[in-house]
Coordinates of C-alpha atoms in Angstrom, one line a residue:
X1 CA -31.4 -55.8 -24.5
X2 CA -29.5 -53.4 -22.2
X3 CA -32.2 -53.9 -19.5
X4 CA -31.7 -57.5 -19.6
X5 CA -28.2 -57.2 -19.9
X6 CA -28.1 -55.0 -16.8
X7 CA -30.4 -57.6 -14.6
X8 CA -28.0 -60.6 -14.9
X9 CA -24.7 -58.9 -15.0
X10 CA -24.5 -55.7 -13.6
X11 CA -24.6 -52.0 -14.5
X12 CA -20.9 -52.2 -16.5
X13 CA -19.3 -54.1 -19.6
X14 CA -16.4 -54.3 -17.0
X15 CA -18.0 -56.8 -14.6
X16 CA -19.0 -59.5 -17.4
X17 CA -16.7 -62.6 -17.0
X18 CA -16.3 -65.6 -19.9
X19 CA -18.0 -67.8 -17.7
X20 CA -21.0 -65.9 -17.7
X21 CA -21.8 -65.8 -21.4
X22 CA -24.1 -68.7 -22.4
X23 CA -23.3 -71.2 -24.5
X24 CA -25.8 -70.2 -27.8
X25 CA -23.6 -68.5 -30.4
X26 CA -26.1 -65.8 -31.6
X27 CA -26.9 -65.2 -28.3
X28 CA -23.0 -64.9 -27.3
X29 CA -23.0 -62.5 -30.5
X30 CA -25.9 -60.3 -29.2
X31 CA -24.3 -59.8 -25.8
X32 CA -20.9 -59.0 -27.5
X33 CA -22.5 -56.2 -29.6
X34 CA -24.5 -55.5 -25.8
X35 CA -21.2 -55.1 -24.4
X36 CA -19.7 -52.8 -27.4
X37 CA -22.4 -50.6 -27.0
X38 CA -21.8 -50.4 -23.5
X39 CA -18.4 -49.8 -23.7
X40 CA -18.7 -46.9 -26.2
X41 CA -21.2 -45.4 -24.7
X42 CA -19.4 -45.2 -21.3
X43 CA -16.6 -44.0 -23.4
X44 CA -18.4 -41.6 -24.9
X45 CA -19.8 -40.3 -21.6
X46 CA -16.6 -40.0 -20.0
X47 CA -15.1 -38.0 -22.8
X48 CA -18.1 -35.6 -22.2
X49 CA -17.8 -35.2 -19.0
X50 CA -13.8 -34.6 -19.6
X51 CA -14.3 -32.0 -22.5
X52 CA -16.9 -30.4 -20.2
X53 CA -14.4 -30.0 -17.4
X54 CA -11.6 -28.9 -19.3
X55 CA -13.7 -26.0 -20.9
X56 CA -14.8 -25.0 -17.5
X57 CA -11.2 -24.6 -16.2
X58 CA -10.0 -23.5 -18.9
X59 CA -13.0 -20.5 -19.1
X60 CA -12.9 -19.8 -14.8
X61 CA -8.8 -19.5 -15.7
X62 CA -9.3 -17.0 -18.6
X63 CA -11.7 -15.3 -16.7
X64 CA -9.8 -14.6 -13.6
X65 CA -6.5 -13.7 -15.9
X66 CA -8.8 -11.0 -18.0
X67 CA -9.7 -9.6 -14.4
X68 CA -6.2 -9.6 -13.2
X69 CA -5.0 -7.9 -16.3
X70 CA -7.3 -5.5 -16.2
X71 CA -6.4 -4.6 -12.6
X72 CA -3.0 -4.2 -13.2
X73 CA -2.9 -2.6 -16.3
X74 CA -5.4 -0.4 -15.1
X75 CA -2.8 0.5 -12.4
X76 CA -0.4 0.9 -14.6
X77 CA -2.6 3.7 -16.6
X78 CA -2.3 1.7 -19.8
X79 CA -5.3 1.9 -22.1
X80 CA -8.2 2.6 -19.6
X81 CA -9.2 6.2 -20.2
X82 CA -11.8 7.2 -22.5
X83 CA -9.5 9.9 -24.4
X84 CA -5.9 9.1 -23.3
X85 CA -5.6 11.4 -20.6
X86 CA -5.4 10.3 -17.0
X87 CA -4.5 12.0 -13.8
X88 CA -1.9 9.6 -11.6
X89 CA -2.6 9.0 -7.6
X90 CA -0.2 7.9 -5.1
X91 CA -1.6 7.9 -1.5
X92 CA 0.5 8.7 1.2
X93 CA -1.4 7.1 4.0
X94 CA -1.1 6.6 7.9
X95 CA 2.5 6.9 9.4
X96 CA 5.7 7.1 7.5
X97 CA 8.3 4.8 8.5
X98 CA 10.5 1.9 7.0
X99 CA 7.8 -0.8 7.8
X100 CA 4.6 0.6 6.9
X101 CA 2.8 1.4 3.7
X102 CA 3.7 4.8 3.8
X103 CA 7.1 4.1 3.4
X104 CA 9.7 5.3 0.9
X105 CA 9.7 1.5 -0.5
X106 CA 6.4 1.3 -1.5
X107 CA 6.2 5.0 -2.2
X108 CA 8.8 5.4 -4.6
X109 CA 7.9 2.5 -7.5
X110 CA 4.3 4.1 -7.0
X111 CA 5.4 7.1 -8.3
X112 CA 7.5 6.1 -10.9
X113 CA 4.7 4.1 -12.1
X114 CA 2.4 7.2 -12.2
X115 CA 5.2 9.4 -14.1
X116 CA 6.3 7.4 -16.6
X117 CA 2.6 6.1 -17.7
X118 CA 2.2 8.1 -21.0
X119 CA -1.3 8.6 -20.3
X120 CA -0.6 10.8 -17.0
X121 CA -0.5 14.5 -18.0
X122 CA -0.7 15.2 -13.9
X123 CA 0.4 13.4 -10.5
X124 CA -1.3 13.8 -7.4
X125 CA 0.2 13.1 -3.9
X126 CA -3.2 11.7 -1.9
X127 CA -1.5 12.8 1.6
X128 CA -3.3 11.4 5.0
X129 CA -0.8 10.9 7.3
X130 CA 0.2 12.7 10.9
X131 CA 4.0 12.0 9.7
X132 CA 7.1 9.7 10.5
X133 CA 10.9 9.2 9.5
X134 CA 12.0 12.5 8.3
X135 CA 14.7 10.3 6.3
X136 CA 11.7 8.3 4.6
X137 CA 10.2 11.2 3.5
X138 CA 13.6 13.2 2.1
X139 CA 13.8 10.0 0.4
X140 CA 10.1 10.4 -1.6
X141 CA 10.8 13.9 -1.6
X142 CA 14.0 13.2 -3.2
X143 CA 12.4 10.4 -6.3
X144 CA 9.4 13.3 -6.3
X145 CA 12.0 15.8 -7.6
X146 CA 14.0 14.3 -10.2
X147 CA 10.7 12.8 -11.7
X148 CA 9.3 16.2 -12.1
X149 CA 12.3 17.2 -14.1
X150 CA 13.0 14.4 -16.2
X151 CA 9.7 14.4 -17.1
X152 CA 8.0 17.9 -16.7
X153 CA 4.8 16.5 -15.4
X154 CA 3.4 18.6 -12.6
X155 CA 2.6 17.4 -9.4
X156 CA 0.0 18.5 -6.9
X157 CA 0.0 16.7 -2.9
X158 CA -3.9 17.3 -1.6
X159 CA -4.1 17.2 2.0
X160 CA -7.1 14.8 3.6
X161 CA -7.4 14.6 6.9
X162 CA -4.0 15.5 8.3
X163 CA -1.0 16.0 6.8
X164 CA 1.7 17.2 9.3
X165 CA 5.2 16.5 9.9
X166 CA 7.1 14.8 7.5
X167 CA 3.8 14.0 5.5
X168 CA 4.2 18.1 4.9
X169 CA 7.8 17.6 4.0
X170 CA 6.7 15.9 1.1
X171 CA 3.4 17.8 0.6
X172 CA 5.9 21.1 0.1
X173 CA 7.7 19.5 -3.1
X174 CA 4.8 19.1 -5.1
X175 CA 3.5 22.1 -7.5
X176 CA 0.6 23.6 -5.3
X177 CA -0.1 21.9 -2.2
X178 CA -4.3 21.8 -1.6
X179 CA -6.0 20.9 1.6
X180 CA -9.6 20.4 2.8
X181 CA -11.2 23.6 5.6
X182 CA -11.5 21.0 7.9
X183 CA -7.3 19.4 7.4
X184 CA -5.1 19.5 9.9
X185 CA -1.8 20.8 8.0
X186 CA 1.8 22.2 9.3
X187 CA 3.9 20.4 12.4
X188 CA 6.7 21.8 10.8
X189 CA 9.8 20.9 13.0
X190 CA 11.0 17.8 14.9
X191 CA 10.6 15.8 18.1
X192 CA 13.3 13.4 19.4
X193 CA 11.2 10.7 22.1
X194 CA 12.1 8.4 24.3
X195 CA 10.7 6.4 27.7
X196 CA 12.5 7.1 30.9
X197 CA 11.4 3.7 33.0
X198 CA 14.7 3.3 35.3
X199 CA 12.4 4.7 38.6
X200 CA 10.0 2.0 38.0
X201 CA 11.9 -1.0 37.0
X202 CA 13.8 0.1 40.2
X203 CA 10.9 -0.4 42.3
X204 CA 11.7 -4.5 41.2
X205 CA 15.5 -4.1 42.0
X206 CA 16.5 -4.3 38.9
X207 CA 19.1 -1.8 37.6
X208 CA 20.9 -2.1 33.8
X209 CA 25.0 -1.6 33.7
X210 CA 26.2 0.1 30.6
X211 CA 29.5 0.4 29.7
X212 CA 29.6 3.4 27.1
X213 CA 33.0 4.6 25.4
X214 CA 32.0 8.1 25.9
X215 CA 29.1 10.2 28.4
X216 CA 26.7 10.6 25.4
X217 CA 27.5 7.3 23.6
X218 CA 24.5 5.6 25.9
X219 CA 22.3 8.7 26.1
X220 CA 18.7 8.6 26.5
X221 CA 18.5 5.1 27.3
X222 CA 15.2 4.4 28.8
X223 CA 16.8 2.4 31.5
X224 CA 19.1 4.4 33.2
X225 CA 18.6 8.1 34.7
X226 CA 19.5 10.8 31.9
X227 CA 22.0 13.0 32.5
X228 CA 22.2 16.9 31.9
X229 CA 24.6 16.4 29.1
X230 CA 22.5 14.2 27.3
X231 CA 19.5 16.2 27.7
X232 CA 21.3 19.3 26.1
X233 CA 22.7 17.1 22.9
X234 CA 19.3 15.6 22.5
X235 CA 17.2 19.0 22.7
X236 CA 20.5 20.6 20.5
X237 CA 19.5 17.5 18.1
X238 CA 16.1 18.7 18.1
X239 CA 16.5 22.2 17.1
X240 CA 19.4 21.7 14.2
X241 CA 17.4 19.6 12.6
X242 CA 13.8 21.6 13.2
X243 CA 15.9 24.4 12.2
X244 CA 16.2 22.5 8.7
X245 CA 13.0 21.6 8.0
X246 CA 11.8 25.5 8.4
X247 CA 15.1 26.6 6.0
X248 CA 13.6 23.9 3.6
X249 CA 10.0 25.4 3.6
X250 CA 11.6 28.7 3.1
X251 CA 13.5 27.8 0.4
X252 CA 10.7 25.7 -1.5
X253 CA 7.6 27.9 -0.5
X254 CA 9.3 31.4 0.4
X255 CA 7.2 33.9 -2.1
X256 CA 4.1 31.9 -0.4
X257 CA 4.9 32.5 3.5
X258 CA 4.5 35.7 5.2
X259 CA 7.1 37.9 6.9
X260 CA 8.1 37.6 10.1
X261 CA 6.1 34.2 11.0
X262 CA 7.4 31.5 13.4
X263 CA 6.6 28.2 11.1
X264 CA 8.8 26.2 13.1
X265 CA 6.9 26.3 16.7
X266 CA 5.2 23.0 15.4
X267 CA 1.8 24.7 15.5
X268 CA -1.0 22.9 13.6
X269 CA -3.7 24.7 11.6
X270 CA -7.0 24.0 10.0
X271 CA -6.9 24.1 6.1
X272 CA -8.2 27.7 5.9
X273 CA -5.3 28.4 8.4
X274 CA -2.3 26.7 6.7
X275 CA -3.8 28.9 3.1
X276 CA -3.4 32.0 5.0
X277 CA -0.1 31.8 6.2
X278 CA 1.3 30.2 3.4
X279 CA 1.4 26.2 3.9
X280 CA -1.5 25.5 1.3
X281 CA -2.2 27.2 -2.1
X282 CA -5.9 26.4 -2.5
X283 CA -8.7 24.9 -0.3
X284 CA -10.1 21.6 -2.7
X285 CA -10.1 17.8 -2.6
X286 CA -9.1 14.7 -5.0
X287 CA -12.6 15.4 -6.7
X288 CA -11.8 19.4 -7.1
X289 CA -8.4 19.0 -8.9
X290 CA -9.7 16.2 -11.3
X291 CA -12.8 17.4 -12.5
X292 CA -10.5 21.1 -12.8
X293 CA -8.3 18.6 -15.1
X294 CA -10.2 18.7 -18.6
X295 CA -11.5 15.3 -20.1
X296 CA -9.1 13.1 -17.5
X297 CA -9.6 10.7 -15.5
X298 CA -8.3 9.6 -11.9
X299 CA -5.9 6.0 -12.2
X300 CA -4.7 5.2 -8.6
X301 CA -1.5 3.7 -8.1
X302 CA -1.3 2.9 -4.5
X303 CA 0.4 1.9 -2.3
X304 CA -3.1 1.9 -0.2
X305 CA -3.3 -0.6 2.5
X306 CA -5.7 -2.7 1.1
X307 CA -4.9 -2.8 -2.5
X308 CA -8.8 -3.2 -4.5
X309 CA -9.2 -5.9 -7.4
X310 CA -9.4 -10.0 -7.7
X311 CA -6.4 -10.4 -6.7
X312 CA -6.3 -8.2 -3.7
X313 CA -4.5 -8.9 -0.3
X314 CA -6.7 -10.6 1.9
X315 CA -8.4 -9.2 5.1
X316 CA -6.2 -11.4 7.2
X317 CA -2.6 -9.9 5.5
X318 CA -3.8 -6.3 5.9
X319 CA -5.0 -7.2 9.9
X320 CA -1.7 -9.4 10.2
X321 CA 0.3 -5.8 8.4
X322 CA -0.7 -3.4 10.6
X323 CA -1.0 -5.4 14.1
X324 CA 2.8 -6.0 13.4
X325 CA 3.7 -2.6 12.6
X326 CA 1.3 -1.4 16.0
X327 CA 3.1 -3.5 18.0
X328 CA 6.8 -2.8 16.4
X329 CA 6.4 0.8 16.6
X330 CA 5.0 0.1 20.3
X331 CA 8.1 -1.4 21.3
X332 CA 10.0 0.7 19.2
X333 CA 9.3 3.8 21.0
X334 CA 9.5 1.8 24.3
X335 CA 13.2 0.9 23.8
X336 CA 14.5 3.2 21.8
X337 CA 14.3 7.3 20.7
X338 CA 12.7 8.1 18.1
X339 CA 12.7 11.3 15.6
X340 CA 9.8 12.8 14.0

């Protein structure tokens, strides 16, 4: 019946007309109940295929939520160690300034994170950086201090490749400082650049007027020829606040360092180096300290560059990230000084 039905009017109930019924009653009656059938089976095939689609989405969005949670919760060291115990990493990578990852915005919530998890018994500082902003890292510093005393959790900063600069100024708060034989540790003190362009852009004819309320109050504009003045204030800069980064490694590492020693000539030294004169209390890595760490486990809080899971940034916002900052910090030092 739903062969013929199909051969004179078409492959749905839907396209039958009144006109097209015969005349014969029973016949009428047989292509009604044709048509019913038809109707409730498309019905019924519809709903299938609905139902099936729902459950799909429904499982693909339950599926990718499980996997987000797990991510973040993992981050936040809830639940995901086999005995409690877990061993909190915040990575201090590539250069320290207001704009990069390194900086004391996404350093700071990192390691709160990491402290107040109640699975961390330990925090380590993951430090691979060649330095920055000395005011980013008093800030980390700073948060690094008072969340050792409120909560009496140690913390230990292990040096990768390099940490120099103000990535040591950090590095120096922690609890023991470790570092790899083949690190580049120390840099302690401070540099004060700037580009001197006013010969070249006067090869063009082009010379910039500044009007400055005092001699100094336009100094080391990279436009305009320096002046001895301003060379003195900027080297006299340089040293005061040098000078303070050396009377802060005294203070925080003094029974470590040795007698005598010039720390501040902004010398860098291999790991095995920076552990005799002081800098570093052990030679190990990431691996060393956790497996020294009985029954814990490693939960990383960031703030890496490219942050792993589902949900993580794509390719094109970590290339789009740091082409920005390159070219920033480009013009950055270009137009303007800039301490270190």
């Amino acid at each position: 019946m739903r062969n013929w039905f199909r051969k004179f009017f078409g492959n749905s109930a839907a396209d039958v007309s009144i006109d097209q019924l015969p005349g014969d009653p029973q016949l009428q009656n047989a292509m009604a109940n044709a048509v019913l059938r038809e109707l409730i089976a498309d019905q019924r095939s519809r709903r299938k295929w609905s139902f099936v689609k729902r459950v799909f989405l429904s499982a693909f969005f339950l599926i990718g939520l499980f996997f987000y949670l797990v991510v973040e919760l993992k981050q936040g060291g809830w639940g995901f160690t086999s005995n409690g115990k877990a061993i909190g990493v915040v990575r201090i990578e590539g250069d320290i300034s207001s704009n990069s990852m390194a900086s004391a915005d996404k350093v700071v919530p990192a390691l709160k994170k990491a402290f107040s998890s109640k699975s961390t018994t330990a925090v380590v500082l993951a430090i691979d950086s060649p330095g920055g902003s000395p005011v980013e890292a008093a800030r980390i510093s700073y948060v690094l201090d008072e969340l050792k005393r409120e909560t009496g959790k140690p913390a230990y900063a292990v040096i990768q490749n390099i940490g120099a600069s103000a990535a040591y100024m950090i590095a120096m708060h922690a609890d023991k400082v470790y570092a790899s034989q083949y690190s580049l540790v120390g840099s302690v003190g401070a540099i004060l650049s700037t580009w001197d362009v006013h010969e070249a852009i006067e090869n063009y004819k082009v010379r910039q007027k500044v009007f400055a309320s005092g001699p100094l109050k336009a100094m080391l504009n990279p436009f305009t020829e320096s002046t001895p003045e301003a060379d003195e204030k900027a080297q006299t800069l340089v040293n005061i606040m040098g000078n303070r980064f050396a009377d802060e490694l005294q203070i925080l590492r003094g029974p470590h360092l040795k007698d005598g020693f010039k720390y501040n000539s902004g010398e860098i030294w291999d790991g095995l180096g920076a552990k005799d004169i002081g800098l570093v209390d052990e030679i190990g890595t990431i691996e060393s300290i956790i497996s020294a760490q009985a029954e814990s486990e490693m939960v990383d809080y960031g703030p890496g560059s490219l942050k792993k899971g589902l949900f993580s940034a794509s390719i094109s916002d970590w290339f789009v990230q740091h082409l920005t900052t390159s070219v920033k910090n480009v013009l950055s030092g270009a137009l303007s000084p800039e301490v270190r």
